[in-house]
Short mmCIF file of C-alpha atoms in Angstrom, two decimals:
data_model
loop_
_atom_site.label_atom_id
_atom_site.label_comp_id
_atom_site.label_asym_id
_atom_site.label_seq_id
_atom_site.Cartn_x
_atom_site.Cartn_y
_atom_site.Cartn_z
CA UNK Q 122 0.20 0.18 0.26
CA UNK Q 123 2.73 2.41 1.35
CA UNK Q 124 4.31 1.75 -2.71
CA UNK Q 125 1.44 3.02 -4.22
CA UNK Q 126 0.98 5.81 -1.88
CA UNK Q 127 4.12 6.99 -3.09
CA UNK Q 128 3.96 6.87 -6.56
CA UNK Q 129 0.24 8.16 -6.73
CA UNK Q 130 1.70 11.10 -4.92
CA UNK Q 131 4.79 11.71 -6.97
CA UNK Q 132 3.10 11.01 -10.29
CA UNK Q 133 0.80 14.33 -9.12
CA UNK Q 134 3.21 16.60 -7.16
CA UNK Q 135 4.78 16.48 -10.85
CA UNK Q 136 1.91 17.14 -12.64
CA UNK Q 137 0.88 19.80 -10.70
CA UNK Q 138 4.09 21.22 -10.80
CA UNK Q 139 3.80 21.69 -14.66
CA UNK Q 140 0.56 23.77 -13.79
CA UNK Q 141 2.67 25.86 -11.19
CA UNK Q 142 6.22 26.57 -13.91
CA UNK Q 143 3.23 26.74 -17.15
CA UNK Q 144 3.60 31.09 -16.76
CA UNK Q 145 7.31 30.99 -16.69
CA UNK Q 146 7.57 28.75 -19.85
CA UNK Q 147 10.18 25.77 -17.64
CA UNK Q 148 10.37 23.11 -19.50
CA UNK Q 149 7.86 19.88 -18.03
CA UNK Q 150 10.87 18.04 -16.84
CA UNK Q 151 12.71 20.80 -14.70
CA UNK Q 152 9.16 20.96 -12.78
CA UNK Q 153 9.18 16.77 -12.52
CA UNK Q 154 12.37 17.38 -10.81
CA UNK Q 155 11.21 20.37 -8.57
CA UNK Q 156 8.78 18.50 -7.24
CA UNK Q 157 10.78 15.21 -7.02
CA UNK Q 158 12.47 17.27 -4.11
CA UNK Q 159 10.22 19.00 -2.98
CA UNK Q 160 8.35 15.32 -1.90
CA UNK Q 161 11.42 14.19 -1.00
CA UNK Q 162 13.19 13.17 1.99
CA UNK Q 163 15.18 16.57 2.29
CA UNK Q 164 12.02 18.29 1.92
CA UNK Q 165 8.35 16.96 2.48
CA UNK Q 166 9.75 13.68 3.52
CA UNK Q 167 11.09 14.43 6.01
CA UNK Q 168 7.95 15.20 8.12
CA UNK Q 169 7.92 11.51 8.15
CA UNK Q 170 4.10 11.46 7.02
CA UNK Q 171 4.40 7.64 5.11
CA UNK Q 172 2.22 8.89 1.67
CA UNK Q 173 2.76 12.26 1.40
CA UNK Q 174 5.97 12.03 0.13
CA UNK Q 175 9.38 9.81 0.07
CA UNK Q 176 10.38 9.93 4.25
CA UNK Q 177 14.41 8.07 3.51
CA UNK Q 178 16.51 7.86 0.45
CA UNK Q 179 15.34 4.05 1.06
CA UNK Q 180 11.63 4.71 0.24
CA UNK Q 181 13.08 6.37 -3.43
CA UNK Q 182 15.33 3.81 -3.97
CA UNK Q 183 12.13 0.68 -3.57
CA UNK Q 184 11.17 2.49 -6.74
CA UNK Q 185 14.41 2.09 -8.72
CA UNK Q 186 13.00 -0.24 -10.90
CA UNK Q 187 11.00 2.28 -12.48
CA UNK Q 188 13.79 3.84 -13.05
CA UNK Q 189 15.91 0.82 -14.41
CA UNK Q 190 12.61 0.86 -17.01
CA UNK Q 191 12.37 4.36 -17.81
CA UNK Q 192 15.85 4.26 -19.01
CA UNK Q 193 15.21 0.58 -21.49
CA UNK Q 194 12.25 2.79 -23.12
CA UNK Q 195 14.27 6.56 -23.32
CA UNK Q 196 17.14 4.59 -24.63
CA UNK Q 197 15.24 1.68 -26.70
CA UNK Q 198 13.33 5.24 -28.51
CA UNK Q 199 16.79 6.72 -29.12
CA UNK Q 200 17.76 3.46 -31.06
CA UNK Q 201 14.93 5.02 -33.05
CA UNK Q 202 17.51 8.10 -34.65
CA UNK Q 203 19.77 5.64 -35.89
CA UNK Q 204 17.58 4.49 -38.92
CA UNK Q 205 20.14 3.70 -41.88
CA UNK Q 206 18.52 6.24 -44.06
CA UNK Q 207 19.08 8.76 -41.88
CA UNK Q 208 22.57 7.72 -40.82
CA UNK Q 209 23.78 8.27 -44.39
CA UNK Q 210 23.06 11.88 -43.71
CA UNK Q 211 23.66 12.65 -39.83
CA UNK Q 212 26.20 9.24 -39.20
CA UNK Q 213 29.38 10.54 -40.01
CA UNK Q 214 28.80 14.61 -38.19
CA UNK Q 215 27.70 12.25 -35.50
CA UNK Q 216 30.47 10.05 -34.56
CA UNK Q 217 32.75 12.85 -34.74
CA UNK Q 218 31.04 15.43 -32.87
CA UNK Q 219 30.06 12.81 -30.55
CA UNK Q 220 33.21 11.52 -29.61
CA UNK Q 221 35.27 14.78 -29.77
CA UNK Q 222 32.91 17.02 -27.09
CA UNK Q 223 33.52 13.96 -24.85
CA UNK Q 224 36.53 13.35 -24.50
CA UNK Q 225 36.85 17.52 -25.10
CA UNK Q 226 34.56 17.59 -21.51
CA UNK Q 227 37.09 14.61 -20.19
CA UNK Q 228 40.41 16.82 -20.87
CA UNK Q 229 39.36 20.22 -19.48
CA UNK Q 230 37.85 18.60 -16.00
CA UNK Q 231 41.23 17.27 -15.48
CA UNK Q 232 43.07 19.74 -15.88
CA UNK Q 233 41.59 21.90 -13.38
CA UNK Q 234 40.49 19.15 -10.82
CA UNK Q 235 44.20 18.60 -11.23
CA UNK Q 236 45.56 21.49 -11.07
CA UNK Q 237 42.66 21.69 -7.66
CA UNK Q 238 44.72 18.56 -6.50
CA UNK Q 239 47.74 20.43 -6.50
CA UNK Q 240 46.22 23.08 -4.22
CA UNK Q 241 44.10 20.76 -1.65
CA UNK Q 242 46.24 16.96 -2.14
CA UNK Q 243 44.34 16.18 1.48
CA UNK Q 244 40.93 16.95 -0.64
CA UNK Q 245 40.99 15.49 -3.57
CA UNK Q 246 43.38 12.73 -5.20
CA UNK Q 247 44.61 12.08 -8.44
CA UNK Q 248 42.51 8.62 -8.45
CA UNK Q 249 39.06 10.81 -8.01
CA UNK Q 250 40.63 13.21 -10.34
CA UNK Q 251 41.22 10.53 -12.99
CA UNK Q 252 37.64 8.80 -12.42
CA UNK Q 253 35.37 12.51 -12.56
CA UNK Q 254 37.30 13.52 -15.49
CA UNK Q 255 35.86 10.16 -17.11
CA UNK Q 256 32.21 10.51 -15.47
CA UNK Q 257 32.04 13.66 -17.30
CA UNK Q 258 31.64 12.20 -20.84
CA UNK Q 259 27.99 11.37 -19.99
CA UNK Q 260 25.44 13.26 -20.74
CA UNK Q 261 21.57 12.55 -19.83
CA UNK Q 262 19.43 11.37 -22.65
CA UNK Q 263 15.73 10.99 -20.83
CA UNK Q 264 16.30 15.02 -19.86
CA UNK Q 265 16.72 15.82 -23.88
CA UNK Q 266 14.51 13.66 -25.56
CA UNK Q 267 11.69 14.91 -22.51
CA UNK Q 268 12.55 18.27 -23.96
CA UNK Q 269 12.26 17.17 -27.58
CA UNK Q 270 8.98 15.85 -27.12
CA UNK Q 271 7.42 18.16 -25.10
CA UNK Q 272 8.13 20.82 -27.51
CA UNK Q 273 7.85 18.63 -30.59
CA UNK Q 274 11.21 20.20 -31.72
CA UNK Q 275 12.46 19.12 -35.30
CA UNK Q 276 15.31 20.05 -37.74
CA UNK Q 277 18.63 19.91 -38.21
CA UNK Q 278 20.18 20.55 -35.04
CA UNK Q 279 17.51 18.01 -33.06
CA UNK Q 280 18.22 15.38 -36.33
CA UNK Q 281 21.98 15.41 -35.10
CA UNK Q 282 21.23 15.89 -31.42
CA UNK Q 283 19.94 12.55 -30.25
CA UNK Q 284 22.46 10.52 -32.06
CA UNK Q 285 24.86 12.08 -30.56
CA UNK Q 286 23.92 11.44 -27.24
CA UNK Q 287 22.60 8.20 -27.57
CA UNK Q 288 26.61 7.57 -29.08
CA UNK Q 289 28.35 9.80 -26.25
CA UNK Q 290 27.08 7.08 -23.43
CA UNK Q 291 28.63 4.75 -25.51
CA UNK Q 292 31.92 6.95 -25.87
CA UNK Q 293 31.19 7.59 -22.15
CA UNK Q 294 31.19 4.67 -20.82
CA UNK Q 295 34.47 3.35 -22.55
CA UNK Q 296 36.74 6.04 -21.14
CA UNK Q 297 35.22 5.23 -17.50
CA UNK Q 298 36.10 1.88 -17.92
CA UNK Q 299 39.40 2.84 -19.12
CA UNK Q 300 39.81 4.90 -16.59
CA UNK Q 301 38.17 3.33 -13.62
CA UNK Q 302 40.65 1.14 -13.73
CA UNK Q 303 43.56 2.83 -13.73
CA UNK Q 304 41.70 4.86 -10.36
CA UNK Q 305 41.66 2.02 -8.52
CA UNK Q 306 45.31 0.79 -9.69
CA UNK Q 307 46.66 3.48 -8.56
CA UNK Q 308 44.20 3.56 -5.08
CA UNK Q 309 45.13 -0.46 -4.29
CA UNK Q 310 49.35 -0.35 -6.08
CA UNK Q 311 48.10 -3.46 -8.64
CA UNK Q 312 48.18 -3.11 -12.30
CA UNK Q 313 44.39 -5.00 -13.85
CA UNK Q 314 44.63 -4.73 -17.39
CA UNK Q 315 41.81 -7.35 -17.49
CA UNK Q 316 39.94 -4.23 -15.79
CA UNK Q 317 41.20 -0.91 -18.27
CA UNK Q 318 41.15 -3.01 -21.35
CA UNK Q 319 39.59 -6.28 -21.46
CA UNK Q 320 35.82 -5.63 -19.48
CA UNK Q 321 34.97 -2.50 -21.07
CA UNK Q 322 35.63 -4.36 -24.21
CA UNK Q 323 33.44 -7.44 -23.46
CA UNK Q 324 30.54 -5.17 -22.18
CA UNK Q 325 30.58 -2.77 -24.88
CA UNK Q 326 30.50 -6.40 -27.53
CA UNK Q 327 28.14 -7.94 -25.60
CA UNK Q 328 25.20 -5.01 -25.23
CA UNK Q 329 25.67 -4.75 -28.76
CA UNK Q 330 24.95 -8.31 -29.81
CA UNK Q 331 22.85 -9.10 -27.19
CA UNK Q 332 20.65 -5.93 -28.55
CA UNK Q 333 20.87 -6.41 -32.09
CA UNK Q 334 19.92 -10.22 -30.97
CA UNK Q 335 16.56 -9.27 -29.70
CA UNK Q 336 15.95 -6.75 -32.30
CA UNK Q 337 15.94 -9.51 -34.46
CA UNK Q 338 13.63 -11.97 -32.27
CA UNK Q 339 11.09 -8.77 -31.70
CA UNK Q 340 10.73 -8.38 -35.63
CA UNK Q 341 10.07 -12.30 -36.54
CA UNK Q 342 7.26 -12.43 -32.78
CA UNK Q 343 6.08 -9.41 -34.45
CA UNK Q 344 4.88 -10.81 -37.58
CA UNK Q 345 2.67 -13.37 -36.42
CA UNK Q 346 0.12 -10.65 -35.02
CA UNK Q 347 -2.28 -8.82 -37.41
CA UNK Q 348 -3.64 -6.51 -34.29
CA UNK Q 349 -1.47 -2.84 -34.06
CA UNK Q 350 -2.63 -3.05 -29.86
CA UNK Q 351 -1.36 -6.77 -30.14
CA UNK Q 352 1.96 -5.74 -31.35
CA UNK Q 353 2.25 -2.52 -29.38
CA UNK Q 354 2.10 -4.52 -26.31
CA UNK Q 355 5.19 -7.39 -27.91
CA UNK Q 356 7.11 -4.20 -27.69
CA UNK Q 357 6.59 -2.93 -24.22
CA UNK Q 358 7.21 -7.12 -23.27
CA UNK Q 359 10.24 -6.63 -25.24
CA UNK Q 360 11.46 -3.82 -23.75
CA UNK Q 361 10.85 -5.04 -20.00
CA UNK Q 362 12.36 -8.57 -21.23
CA UNK Q 363 15.82 -6.38 -22.48
CA UNK Q 364 16.09 -4.82 -19.61
CA UNK Q 365 15.78 -7.24 -17.16
CA UNK Q 366 18.34 -9.60 -19.24
CA UNK Q 367 20.51 -6.38 -19.28
CA UNK Q 368 21.13 -6.74 -15.24
CA UNK Q 369 22.94 -10.22 -15.57
CA UNK Q 370 26.80 -10.17 -14.87
CA UNK Q 371 28.89 -13.49 -14.75
CA UNK Q 372 32.97 -14.60 -14.71
CA UNK Q 373 34.38 -16.42 -17.01
CA UNK Q 374 38.02 -17.17 -15.31
CA UNK Q 375 39.25 -12.98 -15.02
CA UNK Q 376 36.64 -11.88 -17.53
CA UNK Q 377 33.54 -10.46 -16.14
CA UNK Q 378 30.72 -10.62 -18.87
CA UNK Q 379 28.03 -7.19 -18.04
CA UNK Q 380 25.99 -5.43 -19.97
CA UNK Q 381 25.66 -1.49 -20.54
CA UNK Q 382 21.20 -1.48 -20.19
CA UNK Q 383 21.73 1.41 -22.08
CA UNK Q 384 23.57 0.16 -24.79
CA UNK Q 385 21.45 -2.67 -25.36
CA UNK Q 386 17.86 -0.77 -25.37
CA UNK Q 387 19.34 1.57 -27.55
CA UNK Q 388 20.57 -1.66 -30.37
CA UNK Q 389 17.32 -3.10 -29.56
CA UNK Q 390 15.67 0.17 -30.69
CA UNK Q 391 18.16 0.37 -34.35
CA UNK Q 392 17.87 -3.33 -34.92
CA UNK Q 393 13.94 -3.02 -34.75
CA UNK Q 394 13.60 0.35 -36.38
CA UNK Q 395 16.16 -0.89 -39.25
CA UNK Q 396 14.71 -4.08 -39.70
CA UNK Q 397 10.28 -4.11 -38.68
CA UNK Q 398 8.56 -2.23 -41.39
CA UNK Q 399 6.30 -0.64 -38.86
CA UNK Q 400 8.60 0.22 -36.02
CA UNK Q 401 7.68 4.08 -36.70
CA UNK Q 402 4.19 3.65 -35.69
CA UNK Q 403 4.37 1.06 -33.36
CA UNK Q 404 7.93 2.76 -31.61
CA UNK Q 405 5.67 5.81 -31.66
CA UNK Q 406 2.49 4.49 -29.88
CA UNK Q 407 4.75 2.92 -27.25
CA UNK Q 408 6.18 6.42 -27.00
CA UNK Q 409 2.44 7.40 -25.83
CA UNK Q 410 2.04 4.87 -23.61
CA UNK Q 411 5.74 5.77 -22.06
CA UNK Q 412 4.80 9.45 -20.84
CA UNK Q 413 3.19 8.74 -17.49
CA UNK Q 414 6.27 6.28 -16.61
CA UNK Q 415 8.96 8.91 -17.62
CA UNK Q 416 6.97 11.65 -15.59
CA UNK Q 417 7.85 9.13 -12.89
CA UNK Q 418 11.08 9.14 -13.68
CA UNK Q 419 12.10 12.36 -13.09
CA UNK Q 420 9.96 12.98 -9.92
CA UNK Q 421 11.79 10.07 -9.18
CA UNK Q 422 15.25 11.68 -9.39
CA UNK Q 423 14.02 14.82 -8.23
CA UNK Q 424 13.47 12.46 -4.64
CA UNK Q 425 17.05 11.18 -5.08
CA UNK Q 426 19.60 14.42 -5.32
CA UNK Q 427 20.97 14.54 -1.66
CA UNK Q 428 20.73 18.46 -0.39
CA UNK Q 429 22.84 17.60 1.60
CA UNK Q 430 26.48 17.76 -0.42
CA UNK Q 431 25.47 21.62 -0.43
CA UNK Q 432 26.60 21.91 3.33
CA UNK Q 433 30.91 20.70 2.10
CA UNK Q 434 32.56 23.92 1.34
CA UNK Q 435 35.13 21.63 -0.46
CA UNK Q 436 32.13 19.89 -2.45
CA UNK Q 437 30.85 22.70 -3.29
CA UNK Q 438 33.86 24.54 -4.91
CA UNK Q 439 35.50 21.14 -6.33
CA UNK Q 440 31.92 20.54 -7.60
CA UNK Q 441 32.19 24.71 -9.05
CA UNK Q 442 34.77 24.10 -10.82
CA UNK Q 443 33.24 20.38 -12.29
CA UNK Q 444 30.41 21.90 -14.13
CA UNK Q 445 32.26 25.41 -15.22
CA UNK Q 446 34.84 22.92 -17.01
CA UNK Q 447 32.34 20.48 -17.90
CA UNK Q 448 30.35 22.73 -20.12
CA UNK Q 449 33.23 24.27 -21.14
CA UNK Q 450 34.32 20.85 -22.72
CA UNK Q 451 30.97 20.27 -24.13
CA UNK Q 452 30.56 23.40 -25.84
CA UNK Q 453 33.92 23.79 -27.16
CA UNK Q 454 34.52 20.03 -28.42
CA UNK Q 455 30.63 20.09 -29.94
CA UNK Q 456 31.49 23.96 -31.50
CA UNK Q 457 35.02 23.35 -32.61
CA UNK Q 458 34.21 19.70 -34.33
CA UNK Q 459 30.74 20.68 -35.75
CA UNK Q 460 32.43 23.59 -37.88
CA UNK Q 461 35.72 21.36 -39.20
CA UNK Q 462 31.96 19.04 -40.18
CA UNK Q 463 30.85 22.20 -42.13
CA UNK Q 464 27.52 21.83 -39.79
CA UNK Q 465 25.80 24.90 -40.03
CA UNK Q 466 25.48 28.09 -37.74
CA UNK Q 467 22.59 27.40 -36.10
CA UNK Q 468 24.08 23.57 -35.01
CA UNK Q 469 27.63 25.02 -34.40
CA UNK Q 470 26.88 27.48 -32.01
CA UNK Q 471 23.81 25.69 -30.35
CA UNK Q 472 25.01 21.93 -30.31
CA UNK Q 473 27.05 22.13 -27.38
CA UNK Q 474 23.98 23.31 -24.90
CA UNK Q 475 21.97 20.68 -25.43
CA UNK Q 476 25.33 18.45 -23.79
CA UNK Q 477 24.99 19.95 -20.39
CA UNK Q 478 22.10 17.98 -19.33
CA UNK Q 479 23.18 14.81 -16.72
CA UNK Q 480 22.16 12.26 -14.71
CA UNK Q 481 21.57 8.47 -15.09
CA UNK Q 482 24.62 7.54 -16.46
CA UNK Q 483 26.83 10.01 -14.40
CA UNK Q 484 25.01 8.45 -11.62
CA UNK Q 485 25.73 4.57 -12.23
CA UNK Q 486 29.60 5.59 -12.63
CA UNK Q 487 29.30 7.14 -9.57
CA UNK Q 488 27.53 3.91 -7.73
CA UNK Q 489 30.71 2.21 -9.34
CA UNK Q 490 33.19 4.97 -7.99
CA UNK Q 491 32.17 3.11 -4.73
CA UNK Q 492 34.29 0.42 -4.91
CA UNK Q 493 37.46 2.85 -4.51
CA UNK Q 494 36.18 3.17 -0.70
CA UNK Q 495 36.66 5.89 0.96
CA UNK Q 496 37.39 7.63 -1.81
CA UNK Q 497 34.22 7.44 -3.30
CA UNK Q 498 32.22 9.61 -1.31
CA UNK Q 499 33.88 12.06 -2.77
CA UNK Q 500 33.02 11.62 -5.98
CA UNK Q 501 29.20 10.30 -5.15
CA UNK Q 502 28.76 13.34 -4.07
CA UNK Q 503 30.69 15.76 -6.20
CA UNK Q 504 28.29 13.75 -9.08
CA UNK Q 505 25.37 14.47 -6.67
CA UNK Q 506 26.09 17.84 -6.80
CA UNK Q 507 26.48 18.41 -10.56
CA UNK Q 508 23.73 16.54 -11.46
CA UNK Q 509 21.54 19.26 -9.05
CA UNK Q 510 22.95 21.41 -10.64
CA UNK Q 511 22.53 20.53 -14.29
CA UNK Q 512 18.77 18.65 -14.54
CA UNK Q 513 17.36 22.01 -12.68
CA UNK Q 514 19.39 24.30 -15.24
CA UNK Q 515 20.22 22.05 -18.66
CA UNK Q 516 16.80 20.90 -19.52
CA UNK Q 517 15.74 25.52 -19.99
CA UNK Q 518 19.09 25.56 -21.33
CA UNK Q 519 18.52 22.89 -24.31
CA UNK Q 520 14.81 24.21 -24.91
CA UNK Q 521 16.59 27.53 -25.58
CA UNK Q 522 19.36 26.30 -27.84
CA UNK Q 523 16.84 24.51 -29.54
CA UNK Q 524 14.41 27.82 -29.82
CA UNK Q 525 17.48 29.91 -30.96
CA UNK Q 526 18.32 27.01 -33.45
CA UNK Q 527 14.64 27.17 -35.07
CA UNK Q 528 13.93 23.43 -34.02
CA UNK Q 529 11.98 24.51 -31.51
CA UNK Q 530 8.61 26.62 -32.89
CA UNK Q 531 6.37 29.70 -31.60
CA UNK Q 532 2.82 28.25 -31.60
CA UNK Q 533 1.31 30.52 -35.16
CA UNK Q 534 -1.32 32.95 -33.19
CA UNK Q 535 -4.24 31.23 -35.05
CA UNK Q 536 -3.76 28.45 -33.16
CA UNK Q 537 -3.47 30.57 -29.48
CA UNK Q 538 -7.23 32.14 -31.03
CA UNK Q 539 -8.16 28.67 -32.05
CA UNK Q 540 -7.87 27.13 -28.53
CA UNK Q 541 -9.01 30.29 -26.26
CA UNK Q 542 -11.19 29.81 -28.69
CA UNK Q 543 -12.46 26.77 -27.26
CA UNK Q 544 -11.79 27.35 -24.06
CA UNK Q 545 -14.32 30.19 -24.05
CA UNK Q 546 -16.92 28.44 -25.26
CA UNK Q 547 -15.96 25.50 -22.76
CA UNK Q 548 -16.63 28.34 -19.39
CA UNK Q 549 -20.00 29.19 -21.63
CA UNK Q 550 -20.86 25.62 -21.01
CA UNK Q 551 -20.33 25.20 -17.24
CA UNK Q 552 -21.55 28.30 -16.33
#
């Protein structure tokens, strides 16, 4: 009962907050996140009244399955952007920009935090610097996708943005795996080439293979149904199944066989959209079904943000450096590489801004970083601090960048007048 109360309270809080934010013209994502903070353990949840909010982090973690499934559907939707006919136009640009901007963020964060290490070596170690630099690569696909959907963004920037976000996380996983392997070596003193080189490659290859296989199986099973409703149910069931399978992990000798849920579900979407003739309609229908799931996901994400990180001055200083130099790396990397790929000014001027949001993937990385022991605590707190800032500000900046680039069109006056007329007629009937 208490879980259902928490779910209903979270969804209602998120929906009501969008109404309060509407006059401010802020994205719904920001409203959901603020609602999550307000009903989280540090605000309303502190009252300890069950059902009004999340009274503890354990209550939030009890709904982690919602976040896992939501991220699976988000990755599945982004996989739809890798249609072969579209990749012929933007594939090379997306690949180059995706790699360059991710590495630029890592480089600038590493340089800035290394300077901070020399200034306060007792607060920040080299292992922590390397790990935080790797986490800087990650971009939040969920926030970006939600803004694109809410405002029905379309155009050259949007067409390039979504494949880059998908590739960004693949690059981030590789960079993090290698960097974290080096960090563990620095902490323990034992050089482990398997962790640094072999495991990351195995994870990516296995994830892509599993996703491709599941996409092929889904396409074959879809053929035996003739009702679009049953086909949609099959698609939804397969995303659930794929998320579950991607949680598997086992060892063969010294090598760990693991999967990235994001990569597996992206590949599922990519394989399905290229193999199934009806994929576009089915994925569009699935997007409508997932709207309340995504709303709940962002409210839970807001509740997970730990406001206590603001109480430590060192975390705030290092966090500000991390945010400033990661933002600079994302923007400069995207700007330089987009110009080098001969993209138009509406792309290279605004693309970097749309890559700032950071959440789920970064949080997953910092959870892994807890294996560094006490040094992992600082990494986790810095990441939480940056996620809090990026998730509240990032969606708004993404919306403004897409608007400035012309991908979000203003509502025509004719449509506004038609809506106003309908509202007035409805009001007269009620009166």
